[in-house]
Tab-separated table of C-alpha atoms in Angstrom:
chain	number	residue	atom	x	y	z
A	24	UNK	CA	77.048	60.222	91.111
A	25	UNK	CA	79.621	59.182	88.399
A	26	UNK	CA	79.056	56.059	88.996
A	27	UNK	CA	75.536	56.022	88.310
A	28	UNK	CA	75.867	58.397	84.875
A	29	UNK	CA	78.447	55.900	83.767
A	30	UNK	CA	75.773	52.946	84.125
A	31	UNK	CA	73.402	55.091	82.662
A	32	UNK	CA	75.391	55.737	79.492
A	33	UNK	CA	76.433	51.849	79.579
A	34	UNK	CA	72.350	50.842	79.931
A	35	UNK	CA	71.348	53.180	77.339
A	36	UNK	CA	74.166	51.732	74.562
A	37	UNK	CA	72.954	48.053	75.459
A	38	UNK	CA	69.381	48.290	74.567
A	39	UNK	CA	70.477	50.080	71.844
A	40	UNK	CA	72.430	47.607	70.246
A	41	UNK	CA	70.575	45.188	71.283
A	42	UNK	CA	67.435	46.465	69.683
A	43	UNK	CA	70.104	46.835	66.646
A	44	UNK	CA	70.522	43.675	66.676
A	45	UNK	CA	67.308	42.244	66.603
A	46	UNK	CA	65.903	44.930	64.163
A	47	UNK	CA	68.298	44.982	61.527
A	48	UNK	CA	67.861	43.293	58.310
A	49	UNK	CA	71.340	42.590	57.751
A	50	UNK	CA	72.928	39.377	59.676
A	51	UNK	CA	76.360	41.182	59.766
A	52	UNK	CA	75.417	44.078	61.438
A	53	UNK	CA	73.448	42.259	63.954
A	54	UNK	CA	76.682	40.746	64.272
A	55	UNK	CA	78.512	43.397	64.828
A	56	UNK	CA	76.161	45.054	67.131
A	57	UNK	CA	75.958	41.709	69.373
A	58	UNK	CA	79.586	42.808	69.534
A	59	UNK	CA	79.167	45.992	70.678
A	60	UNK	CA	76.097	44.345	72.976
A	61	UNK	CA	78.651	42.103	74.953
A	62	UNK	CA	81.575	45.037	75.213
A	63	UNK	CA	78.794	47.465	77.115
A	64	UNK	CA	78.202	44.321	79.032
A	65	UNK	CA	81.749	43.701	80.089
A	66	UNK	CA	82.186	47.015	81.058
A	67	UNK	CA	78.765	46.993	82.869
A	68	UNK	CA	80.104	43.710	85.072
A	69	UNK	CA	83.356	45.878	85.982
A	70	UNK	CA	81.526	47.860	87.328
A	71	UNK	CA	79.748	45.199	88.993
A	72	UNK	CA	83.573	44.093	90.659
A	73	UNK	CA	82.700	40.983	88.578
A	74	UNK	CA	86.804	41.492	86.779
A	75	UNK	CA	87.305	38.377	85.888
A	76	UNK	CA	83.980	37.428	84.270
A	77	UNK	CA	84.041	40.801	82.339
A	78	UNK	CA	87.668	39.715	80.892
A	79	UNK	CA	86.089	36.294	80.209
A	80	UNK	CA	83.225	38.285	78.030
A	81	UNK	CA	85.718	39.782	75.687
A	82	UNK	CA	87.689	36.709	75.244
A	83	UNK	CA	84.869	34.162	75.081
A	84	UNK	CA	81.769	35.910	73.996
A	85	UNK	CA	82.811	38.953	71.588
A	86	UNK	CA	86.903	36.708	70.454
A	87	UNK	CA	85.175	33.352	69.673
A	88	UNK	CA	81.837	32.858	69.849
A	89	UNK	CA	81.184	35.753	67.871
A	90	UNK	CA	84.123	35.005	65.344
A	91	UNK	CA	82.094	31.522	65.103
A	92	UNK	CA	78.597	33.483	63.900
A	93	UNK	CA	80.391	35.586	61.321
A	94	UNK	CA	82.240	32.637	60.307
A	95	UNK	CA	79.091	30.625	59.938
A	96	UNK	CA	77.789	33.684	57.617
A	97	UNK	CA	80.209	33.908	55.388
A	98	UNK	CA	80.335	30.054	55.241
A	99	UNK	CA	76.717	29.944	54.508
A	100	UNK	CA	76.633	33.390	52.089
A	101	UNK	CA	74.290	34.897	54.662
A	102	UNK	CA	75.602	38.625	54.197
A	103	UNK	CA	73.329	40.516	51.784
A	104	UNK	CA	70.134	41.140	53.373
A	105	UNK	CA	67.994	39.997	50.258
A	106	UNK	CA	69.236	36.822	50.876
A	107	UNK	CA	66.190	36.431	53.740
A	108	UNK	CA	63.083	38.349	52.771
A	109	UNK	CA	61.287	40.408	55.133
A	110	UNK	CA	59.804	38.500	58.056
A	111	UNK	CA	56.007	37.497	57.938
A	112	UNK	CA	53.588	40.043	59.342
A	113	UNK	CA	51.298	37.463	60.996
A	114	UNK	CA	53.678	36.612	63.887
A	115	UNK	CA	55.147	40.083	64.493
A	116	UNK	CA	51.940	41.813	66.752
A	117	UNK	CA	51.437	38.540	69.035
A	118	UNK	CA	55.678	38.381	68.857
A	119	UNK	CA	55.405	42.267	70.561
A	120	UNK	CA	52.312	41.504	72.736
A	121	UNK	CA	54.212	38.798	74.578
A	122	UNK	CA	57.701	40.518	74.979
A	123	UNK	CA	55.843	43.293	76.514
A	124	UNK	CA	54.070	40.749	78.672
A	125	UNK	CA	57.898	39.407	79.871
A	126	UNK	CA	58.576	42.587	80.113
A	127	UNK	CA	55.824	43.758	83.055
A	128	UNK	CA	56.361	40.416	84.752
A	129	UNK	CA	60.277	41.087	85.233
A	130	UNK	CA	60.017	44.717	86.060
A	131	UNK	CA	57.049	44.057	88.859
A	132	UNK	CA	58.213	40.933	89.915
A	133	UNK	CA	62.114	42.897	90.264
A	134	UNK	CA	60.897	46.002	92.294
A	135	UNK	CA	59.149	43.718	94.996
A	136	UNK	CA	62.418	42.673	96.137
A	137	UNK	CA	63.359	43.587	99.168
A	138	UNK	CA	67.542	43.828	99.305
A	139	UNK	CA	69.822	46.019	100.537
A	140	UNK	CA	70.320	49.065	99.186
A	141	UNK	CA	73.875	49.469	99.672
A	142	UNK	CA	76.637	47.114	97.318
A	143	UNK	CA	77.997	44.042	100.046
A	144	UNK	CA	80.533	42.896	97.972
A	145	UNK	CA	84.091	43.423	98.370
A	146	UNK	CA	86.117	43.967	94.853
A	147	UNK	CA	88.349	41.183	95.617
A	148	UNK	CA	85.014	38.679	95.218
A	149	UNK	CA	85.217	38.911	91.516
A	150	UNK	CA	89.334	38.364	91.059
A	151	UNK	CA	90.316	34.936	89.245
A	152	UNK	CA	91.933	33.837	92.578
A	153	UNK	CA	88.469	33.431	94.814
A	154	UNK	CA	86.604	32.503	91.756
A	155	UNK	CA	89.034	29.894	90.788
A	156	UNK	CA	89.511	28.606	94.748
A	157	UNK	CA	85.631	28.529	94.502
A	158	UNK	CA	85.292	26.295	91.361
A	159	UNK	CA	88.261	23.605	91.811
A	160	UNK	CA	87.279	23.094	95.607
A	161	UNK	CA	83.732	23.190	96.111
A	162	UNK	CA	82.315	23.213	92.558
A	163	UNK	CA	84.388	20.172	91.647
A	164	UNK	CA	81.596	18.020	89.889
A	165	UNK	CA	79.977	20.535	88.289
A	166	UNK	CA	82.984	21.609	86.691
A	167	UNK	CA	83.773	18.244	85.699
A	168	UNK	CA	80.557	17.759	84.074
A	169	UNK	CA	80.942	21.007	82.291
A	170	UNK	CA	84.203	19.611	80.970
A	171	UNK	CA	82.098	16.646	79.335
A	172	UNK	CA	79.399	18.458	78.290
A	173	UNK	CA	81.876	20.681	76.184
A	174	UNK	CA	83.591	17.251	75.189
A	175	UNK	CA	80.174	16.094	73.579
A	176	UNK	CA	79.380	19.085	71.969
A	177	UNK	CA	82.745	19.330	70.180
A	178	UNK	CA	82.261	15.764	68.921
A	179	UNK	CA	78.950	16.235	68.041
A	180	UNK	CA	79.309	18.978	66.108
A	181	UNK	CA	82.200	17.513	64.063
A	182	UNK	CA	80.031	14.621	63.713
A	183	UNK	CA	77.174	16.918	62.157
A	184	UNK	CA	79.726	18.779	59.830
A	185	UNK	CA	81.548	15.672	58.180
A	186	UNK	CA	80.456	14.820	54.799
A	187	UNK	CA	79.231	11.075	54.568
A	188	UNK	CA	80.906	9.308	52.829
A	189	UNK	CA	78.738	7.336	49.632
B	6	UNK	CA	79.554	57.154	97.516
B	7	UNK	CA	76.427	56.946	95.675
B	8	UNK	CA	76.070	53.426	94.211
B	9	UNK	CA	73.846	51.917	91.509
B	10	UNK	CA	70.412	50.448	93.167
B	11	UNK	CA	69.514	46.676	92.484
B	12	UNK	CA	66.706	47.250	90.432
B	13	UNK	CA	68.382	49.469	87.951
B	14	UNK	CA	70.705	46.252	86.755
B	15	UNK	CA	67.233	44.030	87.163
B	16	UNK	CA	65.499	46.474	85.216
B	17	UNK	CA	68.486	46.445	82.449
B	18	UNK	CA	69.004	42.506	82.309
B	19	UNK	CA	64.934	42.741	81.998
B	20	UNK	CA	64.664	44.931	79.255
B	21	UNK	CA	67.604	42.640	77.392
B	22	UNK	CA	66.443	39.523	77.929
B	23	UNK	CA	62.966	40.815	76.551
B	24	UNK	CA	64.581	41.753	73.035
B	25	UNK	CA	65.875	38.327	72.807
B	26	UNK	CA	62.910	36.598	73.161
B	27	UNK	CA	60.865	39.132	70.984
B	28	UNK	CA	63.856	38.634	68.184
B	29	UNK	CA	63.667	34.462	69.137
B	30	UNK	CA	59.590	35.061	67.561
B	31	UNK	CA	60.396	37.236	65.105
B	32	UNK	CA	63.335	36.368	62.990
B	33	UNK	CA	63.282	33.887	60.395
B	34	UNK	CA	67.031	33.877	59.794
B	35	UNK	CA	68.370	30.562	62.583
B	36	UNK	CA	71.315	32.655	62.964
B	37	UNK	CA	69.759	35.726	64.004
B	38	UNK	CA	68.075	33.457	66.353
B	39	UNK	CA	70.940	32.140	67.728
B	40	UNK	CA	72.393	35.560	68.829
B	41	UNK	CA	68.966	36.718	70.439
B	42	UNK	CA	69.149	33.863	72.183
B	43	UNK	CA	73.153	35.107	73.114
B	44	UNK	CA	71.151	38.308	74.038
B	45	UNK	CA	68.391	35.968	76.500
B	46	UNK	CA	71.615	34.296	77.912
B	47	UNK	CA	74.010	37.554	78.912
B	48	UNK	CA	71.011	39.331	80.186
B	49	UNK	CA	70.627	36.238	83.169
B	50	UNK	CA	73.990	36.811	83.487
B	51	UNK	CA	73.732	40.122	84.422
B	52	UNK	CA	71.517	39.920	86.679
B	53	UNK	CA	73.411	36.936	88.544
B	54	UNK	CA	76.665	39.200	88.581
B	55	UNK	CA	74.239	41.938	90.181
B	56	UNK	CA	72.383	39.786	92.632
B	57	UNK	CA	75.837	38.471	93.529
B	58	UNK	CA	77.368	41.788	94.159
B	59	UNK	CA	74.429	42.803	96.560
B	60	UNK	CA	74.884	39.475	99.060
B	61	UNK	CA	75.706	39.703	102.436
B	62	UNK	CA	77.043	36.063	102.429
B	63	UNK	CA	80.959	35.653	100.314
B	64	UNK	CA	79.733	32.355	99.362
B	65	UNK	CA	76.596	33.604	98.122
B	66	UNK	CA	78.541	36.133	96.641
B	67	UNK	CA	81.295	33.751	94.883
B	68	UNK	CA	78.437	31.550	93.676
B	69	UNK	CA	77.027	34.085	91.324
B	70	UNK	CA	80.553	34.068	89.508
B	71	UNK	CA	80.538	30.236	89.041
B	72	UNK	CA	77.059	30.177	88.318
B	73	UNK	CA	78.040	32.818	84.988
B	74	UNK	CA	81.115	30.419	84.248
B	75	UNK	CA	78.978	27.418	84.290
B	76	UNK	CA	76.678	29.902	81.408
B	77	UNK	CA	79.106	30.564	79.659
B	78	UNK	CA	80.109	26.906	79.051
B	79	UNK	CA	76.805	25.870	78.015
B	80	UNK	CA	76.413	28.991	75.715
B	81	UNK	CA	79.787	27.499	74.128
B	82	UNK	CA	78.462	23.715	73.416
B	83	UNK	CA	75.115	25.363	72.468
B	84	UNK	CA	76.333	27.135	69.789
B	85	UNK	CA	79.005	24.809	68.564
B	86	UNK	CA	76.030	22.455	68.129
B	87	UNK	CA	73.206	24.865	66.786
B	88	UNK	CA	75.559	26.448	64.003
B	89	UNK	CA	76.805	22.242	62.685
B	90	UNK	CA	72.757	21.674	62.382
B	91	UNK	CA	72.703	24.954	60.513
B	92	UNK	CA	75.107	23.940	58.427
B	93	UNK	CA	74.090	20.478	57.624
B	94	UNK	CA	70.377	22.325	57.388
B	95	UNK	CA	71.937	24.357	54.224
B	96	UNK	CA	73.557	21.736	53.201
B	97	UNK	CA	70.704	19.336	52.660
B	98	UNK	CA	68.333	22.449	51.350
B	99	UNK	CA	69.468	25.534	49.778
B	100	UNK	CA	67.759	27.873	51.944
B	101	UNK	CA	67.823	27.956	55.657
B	102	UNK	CA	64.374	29.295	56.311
B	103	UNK	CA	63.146	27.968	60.168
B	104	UNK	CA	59.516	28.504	58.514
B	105	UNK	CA	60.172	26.109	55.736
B	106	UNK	CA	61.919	23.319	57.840
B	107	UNK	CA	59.649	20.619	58.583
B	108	UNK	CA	61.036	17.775	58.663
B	109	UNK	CA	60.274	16.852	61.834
B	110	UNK	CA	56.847	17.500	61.086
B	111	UNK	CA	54.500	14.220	62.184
């Protein structure tokens, strides 16, 4: 039963902030709220016996990826919520009428599963040794390929930020 | 011990994923964008991490991880690149308005 209120709690606080962050005028307290988003999230995929990805969330998504947005805001002088008038009213209804469309679809389409009711896993699944064993023996290539994908976005987006020179 | 169903996480990762792509439509601001589309990309995660936990098969079940790590890196490139063509964006106009960039327009 504990388990179930603590999910509960955990559920409720990520739509929350997530509906924060997509209502709020301000683009540092969406920020911030993406923040809180991603912690609820972490502690949802402990939960889950996923430890190692949930200690990759806080490190990756809510340390730098997130330190990158408010970076990019301050850069940019993005804070005051005047600087970006309200959003157009033409959009907003069809904008609502399809979310709510996604929103049937997933539900439905999720209930029709048919999966056991009972978690399979074993908490030693999610550790950084079986993951790790997992991704340098049979996920080889696809790791390599992630390793040049990063490689060309790092370039490109140095390319994109340097000045040219005239 | 009384465990979490399935569909509760499916029905969670559903309800996130639609508030990214409802804030994708409706903000104007690229950044904003950018972190509902964060919000599209950690609900699919979710619901990897919860299909994974409720396989029978420890492959199955170790592939869900990977499948999140290999997310995660592509989250990481995507928003390396998307926030340099923001910046060069404000740097070649003063505002950074996705309405009033049309550049690209034929």
């Amino acid at each position: 039963m504990g388990e179930r209120i603590l999910f509960f709690i955990l559920a409720i606080v990520a739509i929350l902030s997530a509906g924060g962050v997509v209502f709020s005028r301000n683009p540092v307290r969406s920020a911030l709220l993406l923040v809180l988003n991603f912690f609820t999230l972490a502690l949802i995929y402990f939960t889950l016996s996923a430890q190692f990805i949930g200690a990759l969330q806080v490190i990756v998504y809510a340390g730098a990826i997130m330190v990158l947005f408010l970076f990019v805001i301050m850069l940019l002088n993005l804070g005051s919520p005047d600087a970006m008038p309200s959003e157009r009213d033409l959009k907003r209804p069809l904008a609502y009428l399809i979310g709510f469309g996604i929103l049937v679809t997933l539900v439905v389409q999720s209930q029709a599963l048919l999966y056991p009711g009972a978690p399979q896993a074993s908490p030693e699944v999610g550790t950084a040794r079986v993951i790790g064993l997992a991704l340098f023996t049979q996920w080889a290539y696809p790791l390599l390929l992630m390793g040049v994908l990063l490689t060309v976005g790092v370039i490109g987006s140095i390319l994109l930020a340097r000045r040219r020179a005239s | 011990m009384d465990a979490v169903p399935l569909n509760a996480y499916l029905i969670l990762s559903a309800f996130l994923f639609t508030m990214g792509a409802v804030g994708v439509v409706v903000k104007r601001n690229p950044i904003v964008m950018f972190m509902c589309i964060e919000l599209m990309l950690n609900a699919v995660n979710l619901s990897f991490l919860s299909f994974a936990r409720y396989q029978t098969d420890l492959l199955a079940q170790v592939s869900g991880h990977v499948f999140v790590l290999f997310v995660f890196g592509v989250a990481a490139a995507e928003v390396a690149v998307g926030l340099g063509i923001i910046t060069v964006m404000f740097r070649l106009r003063e505002s950074i308005d996705v309405d009033e960039v049309t550049l690209l327009r034929g």
